[in-house]
Protein backbone atom coordinates (compact mmCIF):
# COMPACT_ATOMS: atom_id res chain seq x y z
CA UNK A 1 0.00 0.00 0.00
CA UNK A 2 1.25 3.52 -0.80
CA UNK A 3 0.37 6.50 1.37
CA UNK A 4 0.44 10.16 0.41
CA UNK A 5 2.68 10.45 3.43
CA UNK A 6 2.44 13.24 5.98
CA UNK A 7 5.09 12.18 8.54
CA UNK A 8 6.25 8.67 9.44
CA UNK A 9 5.77 8.43 13.20
CA UNK A 10 6.70 5.55 15.46
CA UNK A 11 3.96 5.08 18.05
CA UNK A 12 5.83 3.76 21.06
CA UNK A 13 4.55 1.12 23.45
CA UNK A 14 2.42 1.80 26.49
CA UNK A 15 4.59 2.51 29.56
CA UNK A 16 3.89 1.02 33.00
CA UNK A 17 2.59 3.75 35.30
CA UNK A 18 1.93 6.08 32.34
CA UNK A 19 -0.72 4.04 30.55
CA UNK A 20 -2.91 6.99 29.53
CA UNK A 21 -0.14 8.80 27.63
CA UNK A 22 1.55 7.69 24.43
CA UNK A 23 4.81 8.84 22.88
CA UNK A 24 5.27 9.33 19.14
CA UNK A 25 8.75 9.48 17.64
CA UNK A 26 9.09 11.68 14.54
CA UNK A 27 11.43 9.70 12.35
CA UNK A 28 12.55 12.70 10.27
CA UNK A 29 13.02 15.34 12.97
CA UNK A 30 14.12 12.99 15.73
CA UNK A 31 11.54 14.58 18.04
CA UNK A 32 9.25 12.73 20.46
CA UNK A 33 5.70 13.98 21.05
CA UNK A 34 3.59 12.97 24.04
CA UNK A 35 -0.23 12.91 24.01
CA UNK A 36 -2.89 11.58 26.37
CA UNK A 37 -4.92 8.70 24.96
CA UNK A 38 -6.97 7.01 27.68
CA UNK A 39 -8.88 5.30 24.84
CA UNK A 40 -5.81 3.12 24.16
CA UNK A 41 -5.08 1.86 27.67
CA UNK A 42 -4.55 -1.90 27.72
CA UNK A 43 -5.28 -2.32 24.02
CA UNK A 44 -3.38 -3.91 21.18
CA UNK A 45 -2.81 -1.35 18.44
CA UNK A 46 -2.19 -2.01 14.75
CA UNK A 47 -1.52 0.51 11.98
CA UNK A 48 -4.07 0.30 9.15
CA UNK A 49 -2.33 2.24 6.37
CA UNK A 50 -4.51 5.36 6.46
CA UNK A 51 -2.99 8.41 8.24
CA UNK A 52 -4.19 8.82 11.82
CA UNK A 53 -6.25 5.61 12.01
CA UNK A 54 -5.38 2.55 14.08
CA UNK A 55 -7.10 -0.75 14.85
CA UNK A 56 -7.49 -1.71 18.52
CA UNK A 57 -8.44 -4.91 20.36
CA UNK A 58 -8.75 -5.56 24.08
CA UNK A 59 -8.56 -8.62 26.32
CA UNK A 60 -12.36 -9.04 26.15
CA UNK A 61 -12.40 -9.36 22.37
CA UNK A 62 -13.77 -5.87 21.64
CA UNK A 63 -12.44 -4.36 18.41
CA UNK A 64 -12.50 -0.75 17.18
CA UNK A 65 -11.11 1.70 14.68
CA UNK A 66 -9.73 4.84 16.35
CA UNK A 67 -8.53 8.12 14.86
CA UNK A 68 -5.70 9.72 16.81
CA UNK A 69 -6.45 13.34 15.81
CA UNK A 70 -10.26 13.51 15.87
CA UNK A 71 -10.57 10.71 18.48
CA UNK A 72 -13.37 9.27 16.38
CA UNK A 73 -14.19 5.71 17.52
CA UNK A 74 -15.82 3.16 15.23
CA UNK A 75 -17.08 0.03 16.96
CA UNK A 76 -16.48 -3.21 15.08
CA UNK A 77 -18.24 -6.56 15.49
CA UNK A 78 -16.98 -8.56 18.47
CA UNK A 79 -14.12 -10.97 17.95
CA UNK A 80 -16.40 -13.95 18.63
CA UNK A 81 -18.29 -13.22 15.39
CA UNK A 82 -15.22 -14.17 13.36
CA UNK A 83 -15.60 -17.44 11.48
CA UNK A 84 -13.69 -20.26 13.21
CA UNK A 85 -12.89 -18.01 16.17
CA UNK A 86 -11.45 -20.27 18.86
CA UNK A 87 -12.69 -19.51 22.37
CA UNK A 88 -9.92 -21.76 23.63
CA UNK A 89 -7.25 -19.74 21.81
CA UNK A 90 -4.12 -20.47 23.88
CA UNK A 91 -3.00 -16.84 24.24
CA UNK A 92 -4.74 -13.58 25.07
CA UNK A 93 -7.37 -12.17 22.72
CA UNK A 94 -5.21 -9.07 22.15
CA UNK A 95 -2.95 -11.21 19.95
CA UNK A 96 -5.74 -12.69 17.85
CA UNK A 97 -5.80 -10.14 15.01
CA UNK A 98 -2.32 -9.84 13.52
CA UNK A 99 -2.84 -7.38 10.66
CA UNK A 100 -5.50 -4.81 9.76
CA UNK A 101 -5.84 -2.71 6.61
CA UNK A 102 -8.27 0.02 5.53
CA UNK A 103 -9.08 0.59 1.87
CA UNK A 104 -9.78 4.31 2.39
CA UNK A 105 -10.32 6.97 5.03
CA UNK A 106 -13.62 6.54 6.94
CA UNK A 107 -13.73 10.33 7.38
CA UNK A 108 -14.05 10.88 3.63
CA UNK A 109 -15.57 7.65 2.30
CA UNK A 110 -18.51 5.72 3.74
CA UNK A 111 -17.84 2.77 1.43
CA UNK A 112 -14.52 1.70 2.93
CA UNK A 113 -13.45 -1.87 3.66
CA UNK A 114 -11.50 -3.13 6.66
CA UNK A 115 -9.53 -6.32 5.99
CA UNK A 116 -7.98 -8.26 8.89
CA UNK A 117 -5.76 -11.28 9.26
CA UNK A 118 -7.07 -13.29 12.20
CA UNK A 119 -4.57 -15.22 14.28
CA UNK A 120 -6.00 -18.72 14.00
CA UNK A 121 -6.46 -20.05 11.33
CA UNK A 122 -4.60 -17.04 9.81
CA UNK A 123 -7.43 -16.37 7.37
CA UNK A 124 -8.43 -13.03 5.83
CA UNK A 125 -11.79 -11.52 6.72
CA UNK A 126 -13.39 -8.19 5.85
CA UNK A 127 -15.95 -5.80 7.28
CA UNK A 128 -17.87 -2.92 5.76
CA UNK A 129 -20.00 -0.29 7.54
CA UNK A 130 -23.45 -1.72 8.17
CA UNK A 131 -22.27 -5.32 8.47
CA UNK A 132 -22.90 -7.09 11.77
CA UNK A 133 -19.97 -9.47 11.37
CA UNK A 134 -16.75 -10.03 9.48
CA UNK A 135 -16.91 -12.13 6.32
CA UNK A 136 -14.10 -14.66 5.92
CA UNK A 137 -12.82 -14.81 2.34
CA UNK A 138 -9.88 -17.22 2.53
CA UNK A 139 -10.12 -20.79 3.77
CA UNK A 140 -7.04 -22.31 2.18
CA UNK A 141 -3.57 -21.71 3.56
CA UNK A 142 -2.36 -19.47 6.38
CA UNK A 143 -1.91 -15.83 5.41
CA UNK A 144 0.85 -13.53 6.62
CA UNK A 145 0.02 -10.10 5.21
CA UNK A 146 -2.33 -8.15 2.94
CA UNK A 147 -2.10 -4.98 0.85
CA UNK A 148 -4.57 -2.91 -1.19
CA UNK A 149 -4.72 -1.20 -4.58
CA UNK A 150 -7.56 -0.06 -6.84
CA UNK A 151 -10.41 -1.90 -5.07
CA UNK A 152 -8.37 -5.09 -4.87
CA UNK A 153 -6.73 -6.67 -1.84
CA UNK A 154 -3.62 -8.82 -2.31
CA UNK A 155 -2.72 -11.33 0.40
CA UNK A 156 0.36 -13.53 0.71
CA UNK A 157 0.34 -16.89 2.46
CA UNK A 158 3.21 -18.73 4.10
CA UNK A 159 3.69 -20.83 0.96
CA UNK A 160 4.42 -17.70 -1.07
CA UNK A 161 1.09 -17.78 -2.96
CA UNK A 162 -0.75 -14.53 -3.65
CA UNK A 163 -4.53 -14.26 -3.35
CA UNK A 164 -6.29 -11.44 -5.21
CA UNK A 165 -9.62 -10.31 -3.77
CA UNK A 166 -11.38 -8.17 -6.35
CA UNK A 167 -14.11 -5.90 -4.92
CA UNK A 168 -14.59 -3.82 -8.06
CA UNK A 169 -18.31 -3.31 -8.59
CA UNK A 170 -19.18 -5.95 -6.00
CA UNK A 171 -20.85 -3.75 -3.38
CA UNK A 172 -21.48 -5.81 -0.23
CA UNK A 173 -21.13 -9.09 -2.09
CA UNK A 174 -18.17 -11.39 -1.67
CA UNK A 175 -15.21 -10.44 -3.87
CA UNK A 176 -13.98 -12.41 -6.85
CA UNK A 177 -11.02 -14.48 -5.63
CA UNK A 178 -7.99 -15.67 -7.58
CA UNK A 179 -4.90 -17.44 -6.23
CA UNK A 180 -1.61 -17.28 -8.15
CA UNK A 181 1.93 -18.49 -7.54
CA UNK A 182 4.23 -15.89 -6.05
CA UNK A 183 7.54 -16.75 -4.39
CA UNK A 184 8.48 -20.48 -4.26
CA UNK A 185 7.79 -21.94 -0.83
CA UNK A 186 11.23 -23.55 -0.54
CA UNK A 187 12.78 -20.05 -0.47
CA UNK A 188 10.72 -18.72 2.44
CA UNK A 189 10.57 -21.50 5.03
CA UNK A 190 10.68 -20.15 8.58
CA UNK A 191 10.45 -16.52 7.51
CA UNK A 192 7.92 -13.73 8.00
CA UNK A 193 6.29 -12.50 4.78
CA UNK A 194 4.95 -9.09 3.80
CA UNK A 195 3.26 -7.76 0.68
CA UNK A 196 3.25 -4.21 -0.70
CA UNK A 197 1.67 -2.69 -3.83
CA UNK A 198 3.57 0.36 -5.05
CA UNK A 199 3.48 2.34 -8.30
CA UNK A 200 1.96 -0.51 -10.28
CA UNK A 201 4.31 -3.14 -8.85
CA UNK A 202 3.63 -5.88 -6.32
CA UNK A 203 6.39 -6.84 -3.92
CA UNK A 204 6.65 -9.79 -1.53
CA UNK A 205 9.25 -9.27 1.19
CA UNK A 206 10.70 -11.98 3.40
CA UNK A 207 12.20 -11.33 6.83
CA UNK A 208 14.79 -13.81 8.06
CA UNK A 209 15.56 -14.00 11.78
CA UNK A 210 12.05 -14.03 13.27
CA UNK A 211 12.69 -17.16 15.36
CA UNK A 212 15.09 -17.57 18.27
CA UNK A 213 18.48 -18.99 17.30
CA UNK A 214 18.86 -22.49 18.79
CA UNK A 215 22.32 -21.70 20.18
CA UNK A 216 22.07 -18.06 21.29
CA UNK A 217 18.33 -18.06 22.09
CA UNK A 218 18.20 -14.62 20.44
CA UNK A 219 16.20 -13.35 17.48
CA UNK A 220 16.56 -10.43 15.11
CA UNK A 221 16.64 -9.49 11.43
CA UNK A 222 19.35 -11.29 9.51
CA UNK A 223 18.19 -10.37 6.02
CA UNK A 224 15.31 -8.94 4.03
CA UNK A 225 14.71 -10.23 0.50
CA UNK A 226 12.43 -8.26 -1.84
CA UNK A 227 10.77 -10.02 -4.78
CA UNK A 228 8.72 -8.36 -7.51
CA UNK A 229 5.75 -10.60 -8.33
CA UNK A 230 4.04 -10.66 -11.73
CA UNK A 231 0.56 -12.04 -11.00
CA UNK A 232 -0.38 -12.26 -14.68
CA UNK A 233 2.55 -14.52 -15.57
CA UNK A 234 2.82 -16.05 -12.09
CA UNK A 235 6.52 -15.26 -11.92
CA UNK A 236 8.88 -13.40 -9.62
CA UNK A 237 12.32 -11.81 -9.57
CA UNK A 238 14.47 -10.66 -6.66
CA UNK A 239 15.25 -6.95 -6.61
CA UNK A 240 17.59 -4.80 -4.52
CA UNK A 241 16.73 -1.45 -6.07
CA UNK A 242 13.39 0.15 -5.17
CA UNK A 243 14.11 3.39 -6.99
CA UNK A 244 13.11 6.34 -4.82
CA UNK A 245 11.06 4.24 -2.39
CA UNK A 246 11.43 3.01 1.17
CA UNK A 247 9.31 0.30 2.79
CA UNK A 248 7.85 0.27 6.32
CA UNK A 249 7.10 -3.10 7.95
CA UNK A 250 5.88 -4.43 11.29
CA UNK A 251 2.55 -4.66 13.09
CA UNK A 252 1.18 -2.07 10.68
CA UNK A 253 -0.05 -2.13 7.12
CA UNK A 254 3.05 -2.74 4.99
CA UNK A 255 3.69 0.58 3.28
CA UNK A 256 5.87 2.04 0.51
CA UNK A 257 6.91 5.68 0.90
CA UNK A 258 8.73 7.87 -1.62
CA UNK A 259 12.08 9.38 -0.68
CA UNK A 260 10.94 12.99 -0.89
CA UNK A 261 9.31 12.68 2.53
CA UNK A 262 12.69 12.34 4.21
CA UNK A 263 13.00 8.56 4.16
CA UNK A 264 16.03 6.80 2.73
CA UNK A 265 15.41 5.16 -0.62
CA UNK A 266 16.19 1.44 -0.88
CA UNK A 267 15.85 1.02 2.87
CA UNK A 268 13.38 -1.02 4.93
CA UNK A 269 12.19 0.54 8.18
CA UNK A 270 11.04 -2.23 10.49
CA UNK A 271 9.55 -2.73 13.94
CA UNK A 272 9.35 -5.87 16.06
CA UNK A 273 6.55 -8.24 15.01
CA UNK A 274 8.31 -11.48 15.99
CA UNK A 275 5.61 -12.47 18.48
CA UNK A 276 6.46 -16.16 18.55
CA UNK A 277 10.01 -15.26 19.62
CA UNK A 278 9.19 -12.68 22.29
CA UNK A 279 5.90 -14.03 23.67
CA UNK A 280 7.47 -15.72 26.68
CA UNK A 281 10.03 -12.99 27.35
CA UNK A 282 9.52 -10.77 30.36
CA UNK A 283 9.79 -7.51 28.41
CA UNK A 284 7.76 -8.52 25.38
CA UNK A 285 8.36 -7.19 21.87
CA UNK A 286 10.37 -4.13 20.86
CA UNK A 287 13.91 -5.44 20.49
CA UNK A 288 14.02 -6.07 16.74
CA UNK A 289 13.74 -2.60 15.20
CA UNK A 290 15.91 -0.68 12.75
CA UNK A 291 16.62 0.44 9.19
CA UNK A 292 17.85 -2.18 6.72
CA UNK A 293 19.90 -1.08 3.70
CA UNK A 294 18.96 -3.23 0.71
CA UNK A 295 22.13 -2.24 -1.16
CA UNK A 296 24.69 -3.45 1.38
CA UNK A 297 22.60 -5.47 3.90
CA UNK A 298 23.60 -3.28 6.86
CA UNK A 299 21.30 -2.27 9.72
CA UNK A 300 21.19 0.99 11.67
CA UNK A 301 18.78 2.10 14.43
CA UNK A 302 15.90 4.52 13.94
CA UNK A 303 14.79 4.87 17.59
CA UNK A 304 17.65 4.49 20.04
CA UNK A 305 15.58 4.23 23.23
CA UNK A 306 13.83 1.17 24.61
CA UNK A 307 10.14 0.53 24.02
CA UNK A 308 8.82 -2.93 24.90
CA UNK A 309 5.38 -4.40 25.35
CA UNK A 310 3.93 -7.87 25.69
CA UNK A 311 1.19 -7.56 23.04
CA UNK A 312 1.45 -4.04 21.59
CA UNK A 313 5.06 -3.07 20.76
CA UNK A 314 5.86 0.04 18.65
CA UNK A 315 4.07 0.46 15.32
CA UNK A 316 4.30 2.80 12.33
CA UNK A 317 1.63 5.40 11.77
CA UNK A 318 1.60 8.16 9.17
CA UNK A 319 0.19 11.33 10.57
CA UNK A 320 0.67 15.04 11.04
CA UNK A 321 2.79 15.81 14.12
CA UNK A 322 0.85 16.36 17.34
CA UNK A 323 0.76 19.67 19.14
CA UNK A 324 2.80 19.63 22.33
PDB file of N, CA and C in Angstrom, residues 17 21 38 100 169 220 276 293:
ATOM      1  N   UNK A  17       2.734   2.560  34.474  1.00  0.00           N
ATOM      2  CA  UNK A  17       2.591   3.751  35.298  1.00  0.00           C
ATOM      3  C   UNK A  17       2.205   4.993  34.530  1.00  0.00           C
ATOM      4  N   UNK A  21      -0.878   7.961  28.568  1.00  0.00           N
ATOM      5  CA  UNK A  21      -0.143   8.799  27.626  1.00  0.00           C
ATOM      6  C   UNK A  21       0.636   7.922  26.657  1.00  0.00           C
ATOM      7  N   UNK A  38      -6.378   8.021  26.795  1.00  0.00           N
ATOM      8  CA  UNK A  38      -6.971   7.009  27.682  1.00  0.00           C
ATOM      9  C   UNK A  38      -7.737   5.947  26.907  1.00  0.00           C
ATOM     10  N   UNK A 100      -4.255  -5.485  10.114  1.00  0.00           N
ATOM     11  CA  UNK A 100      -5.504  -4.808   9.764  1.00  0.00           C
ATOM     12  C   UNK A 100      -5.191  -3.769   8.695  1.00  0.00           C
ATOM     13  N   UNK A 169     -16.911  -3.178  -8.191  1.00  0.00           N
ATOM     14  CA  UNK A 169     -18.306  -3.307  -8.586  1.00  0.00           C
ATOM     15  C   UNK A 169     -19.067  -4.360  -7.827  1.00  0.00           C
ATOM     16  N   UNK A 220      16.319 -11.739  15.699  1.00  0.00           N
ATOM     17  CA  UNK A 220      16.564 -10.425  15.105  1.00  0.00           C
ATOM     18  C   UNK A 220      16.816 -10.541  13.617  1.00  0.00           C
ATOM     19  N   UNK A 276       6.170 -14.809  18.092  1.00  0.00           N
ATOM     20  CA  UNK A 276       6.464 -16.164  18.548  1.00  0.00           C
ATOM     21  C   UNK A 276       7.801 -16.222  19.280  1.00  0.00           C
ATOM     22  N   UNK A 293      19.447  -1.586   4.997  1.00  0.00           N
ATOM     23  CA  UNK A 293      19.899  -1.084   3.704  1.00  0.00           C
ATOM     24  C   UNK A 293      19.915  -2.228   2.702  1.00  0.00           C
TER      25      UNK A 293
END
